[in-house]
Coordinates of C-alpha atoms in Angstrom, one line a residue:
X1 CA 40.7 36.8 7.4
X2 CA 43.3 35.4 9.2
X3 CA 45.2 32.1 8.6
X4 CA 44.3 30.7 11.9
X5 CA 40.5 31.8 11.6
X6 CA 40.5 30.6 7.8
X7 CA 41.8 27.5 9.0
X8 CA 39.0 26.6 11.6
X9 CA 36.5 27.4 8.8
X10 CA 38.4 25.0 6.2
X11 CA 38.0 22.2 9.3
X12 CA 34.5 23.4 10.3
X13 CA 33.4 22.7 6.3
X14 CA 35.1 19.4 6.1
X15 CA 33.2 18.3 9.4
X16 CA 29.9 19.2 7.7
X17 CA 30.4 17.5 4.6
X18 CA 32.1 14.8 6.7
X19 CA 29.2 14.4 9.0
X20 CA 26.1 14.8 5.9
X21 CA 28.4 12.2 3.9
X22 CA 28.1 9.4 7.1
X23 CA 24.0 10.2 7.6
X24 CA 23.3 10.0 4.0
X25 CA 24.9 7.1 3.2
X26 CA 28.2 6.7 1.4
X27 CA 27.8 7.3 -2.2
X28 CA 30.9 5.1 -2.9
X29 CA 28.7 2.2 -2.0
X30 CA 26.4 3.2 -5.0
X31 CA 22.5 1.9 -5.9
X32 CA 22.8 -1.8 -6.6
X33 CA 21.7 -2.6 -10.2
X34 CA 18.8 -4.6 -11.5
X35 CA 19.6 -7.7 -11.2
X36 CA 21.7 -7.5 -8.1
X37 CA 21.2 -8.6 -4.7
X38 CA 19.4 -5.9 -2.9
X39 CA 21.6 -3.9 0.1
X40 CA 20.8 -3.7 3.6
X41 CA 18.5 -0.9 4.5
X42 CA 17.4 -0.3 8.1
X43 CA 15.3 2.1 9.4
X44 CA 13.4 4.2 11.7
X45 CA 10.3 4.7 10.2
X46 CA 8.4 8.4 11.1
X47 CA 6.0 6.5 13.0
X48 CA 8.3 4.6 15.0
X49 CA 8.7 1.5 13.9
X50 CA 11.5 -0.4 12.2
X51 CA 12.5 -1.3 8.9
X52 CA 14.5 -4.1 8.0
X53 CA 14.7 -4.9 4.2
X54 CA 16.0 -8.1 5.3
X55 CA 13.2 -9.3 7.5
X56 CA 10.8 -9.1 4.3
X57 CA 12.6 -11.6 2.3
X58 CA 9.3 -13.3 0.8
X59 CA 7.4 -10.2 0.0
X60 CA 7.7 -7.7 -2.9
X61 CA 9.5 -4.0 -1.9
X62 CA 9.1 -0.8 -3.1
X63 CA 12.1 1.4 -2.1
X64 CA 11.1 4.9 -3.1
X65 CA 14.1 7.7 -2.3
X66 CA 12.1 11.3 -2.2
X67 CA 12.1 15.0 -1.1
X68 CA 9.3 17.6 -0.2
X69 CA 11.3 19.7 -2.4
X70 CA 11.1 17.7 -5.5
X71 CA 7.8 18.1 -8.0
X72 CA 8.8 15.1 -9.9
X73 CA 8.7 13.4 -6.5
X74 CA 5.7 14.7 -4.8
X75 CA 3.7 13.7 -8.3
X76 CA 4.7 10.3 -8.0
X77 CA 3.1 10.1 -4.1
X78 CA -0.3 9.7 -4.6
X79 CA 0.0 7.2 -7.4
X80 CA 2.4 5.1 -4.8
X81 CA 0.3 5.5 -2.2
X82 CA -3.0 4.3 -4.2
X83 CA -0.5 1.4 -5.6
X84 CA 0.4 0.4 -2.2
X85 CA -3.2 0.6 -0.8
X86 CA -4.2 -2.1 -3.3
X87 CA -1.4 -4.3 -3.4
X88 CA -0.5 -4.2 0.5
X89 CA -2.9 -7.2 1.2
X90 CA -1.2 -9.1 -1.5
X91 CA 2.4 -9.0 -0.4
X92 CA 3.6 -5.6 -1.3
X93 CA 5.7 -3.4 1.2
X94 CA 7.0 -0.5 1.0
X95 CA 9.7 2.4 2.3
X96 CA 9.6 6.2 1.0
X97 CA 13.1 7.8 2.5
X98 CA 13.2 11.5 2.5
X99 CA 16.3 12.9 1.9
X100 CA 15.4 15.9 3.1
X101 CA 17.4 17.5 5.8
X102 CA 16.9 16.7 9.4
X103 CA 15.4 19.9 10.1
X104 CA 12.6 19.5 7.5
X105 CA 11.3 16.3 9.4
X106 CA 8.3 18.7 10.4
X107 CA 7.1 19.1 7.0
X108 CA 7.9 15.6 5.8
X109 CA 5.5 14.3 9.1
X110 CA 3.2 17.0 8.0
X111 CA 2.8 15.5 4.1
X112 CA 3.2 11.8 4.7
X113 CA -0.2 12.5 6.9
X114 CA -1.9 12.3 3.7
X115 CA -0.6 8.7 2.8
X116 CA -1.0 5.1 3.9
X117 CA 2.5 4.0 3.3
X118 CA 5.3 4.3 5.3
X119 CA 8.3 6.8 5.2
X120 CA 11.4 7.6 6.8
X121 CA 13.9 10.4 6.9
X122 CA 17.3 9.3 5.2
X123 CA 19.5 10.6 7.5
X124 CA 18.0 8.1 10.1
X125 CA 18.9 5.1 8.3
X126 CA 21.2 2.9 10.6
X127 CA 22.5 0.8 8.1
X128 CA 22.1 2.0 4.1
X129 CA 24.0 0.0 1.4
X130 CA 21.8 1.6 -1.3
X131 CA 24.0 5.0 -0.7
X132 CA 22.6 8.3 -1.2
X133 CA 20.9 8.9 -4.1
X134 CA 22.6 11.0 -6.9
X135 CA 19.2 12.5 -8.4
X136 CA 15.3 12.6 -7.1
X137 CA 12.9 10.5 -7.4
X138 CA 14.5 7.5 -7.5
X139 CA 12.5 4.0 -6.8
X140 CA 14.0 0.1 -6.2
X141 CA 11.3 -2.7 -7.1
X142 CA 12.9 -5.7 -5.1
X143 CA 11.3 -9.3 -5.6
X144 CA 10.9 -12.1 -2.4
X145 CA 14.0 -13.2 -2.7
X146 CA 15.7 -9.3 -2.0
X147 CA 16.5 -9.2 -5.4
X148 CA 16.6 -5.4 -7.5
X149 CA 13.9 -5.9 -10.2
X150 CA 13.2 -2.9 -11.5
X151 CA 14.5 0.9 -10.9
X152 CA 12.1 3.5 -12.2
X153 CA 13.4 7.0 -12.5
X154 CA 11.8 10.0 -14.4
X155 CA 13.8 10.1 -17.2
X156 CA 13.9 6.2 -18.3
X157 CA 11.1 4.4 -16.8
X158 CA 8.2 7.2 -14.7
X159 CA 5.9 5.9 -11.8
X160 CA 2.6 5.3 -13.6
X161 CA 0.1 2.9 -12.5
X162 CA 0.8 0.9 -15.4
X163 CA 4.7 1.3 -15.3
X164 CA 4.1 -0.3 -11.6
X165 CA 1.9 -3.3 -12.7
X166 CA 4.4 -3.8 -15.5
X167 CA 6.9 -5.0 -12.9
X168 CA 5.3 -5.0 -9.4
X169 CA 2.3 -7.4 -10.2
X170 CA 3.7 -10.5 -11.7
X171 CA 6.8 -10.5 -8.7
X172 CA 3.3 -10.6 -6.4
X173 CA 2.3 -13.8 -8.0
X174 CA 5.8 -15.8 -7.9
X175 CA 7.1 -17.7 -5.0
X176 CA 10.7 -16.8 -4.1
X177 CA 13.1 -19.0 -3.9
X178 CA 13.0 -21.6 -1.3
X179 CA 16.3 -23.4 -1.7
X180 CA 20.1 -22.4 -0.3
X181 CA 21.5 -20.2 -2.3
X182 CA 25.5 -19.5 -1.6
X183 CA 26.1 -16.7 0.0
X184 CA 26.5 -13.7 -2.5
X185 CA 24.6 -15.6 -5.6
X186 CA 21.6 -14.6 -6.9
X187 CA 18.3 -16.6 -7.0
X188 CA 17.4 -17.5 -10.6
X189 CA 14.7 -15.1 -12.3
X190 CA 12.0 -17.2 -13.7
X191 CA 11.7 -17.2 -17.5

């Protein structure tokens, strides 16, 4: 190959990884911690409609990063979805963001057909200060007052019904905060 063709190659990669990099999110930005104010996150939803993390300050959020190509992920679904059916009424929202790749929408349409909860393809996201995800499935509890809670992976903490009670269910019955906080602290957590 020659230089100049090896060159364009070289530039055509760096593009690509440029170009998932900005639709993914930057991982530089990280997933915030428990404890931790939760990011921006702002979305297209599959169906249409928007997300705003920030416009449901006063409910309880379940941020679910997924794939169609991930078993541990596609296990998890239909306890979610049975979670969020129950709990909806009561305060609970929830986002599932596919990180599969744009040309898999198709087949993430095709599967989220078979659950009540919303979703969203990653690489739509038009503001994401939660990053992209280093490892699948990967799932943000964040209480009324946009406050990280709990973040249930497979190998510390799975998605069970109970493991989603344990944490979802008593954020349901508290009342977030309803005094100034500075900007950039964190609302106390109840004892």
């Amino acid at each position: 190959m020659n230089e100049p063709m090896r060159a364009h190659f070289w530039i055509a990669g760096l593009v690509a990884a440029i170009s998932t990099h900005m639709a993914l999110g930057s991982p530089a930005l990280g997933s915030p911690d428990v404890g931790q104010a939760a990011p921006a996150l702002v979305v297209q939803e599959l169906d249409g409609h928007g997300f705003d993390l920030a416009a449901l300050r006063g409910k309880v959020v379940i941020v679910d990063f997924w794939a169609t190509w991930c078993p541990p992920c596609r296990a998890e679904m239909p306890i979610l979805d049975a979670f969020y059916r129950r709990y909806h009424g009561q305060g609970l929202e929830m986002i599932g963001l596919s990180a599969d790749r744009p040309h898999d929408r198709a087949e993430v349409e095709k599967l989220m057909q078979s659950f009540s909860y919303p979703a969203a393809m990653l690489n739509d996201t038009k503001v994401n200060g939660f990053g992209a995800p280093n490892a699948l499935p990967i799932l943000f509890v964040i209480d009324g007052n946009g406050v990280v809670r709990a973040k249930l992976t497979p190998d510390q903490t799975p998605v069970t019904e109970k493991s989603l009670a344990d944490v979802v269910l008593p954020l349901l019955s508290e009342e977030p905060a309803t005094h100034l906080h500075r900007i950039g602290e964190i609302p106390p957590t109840p004892i």
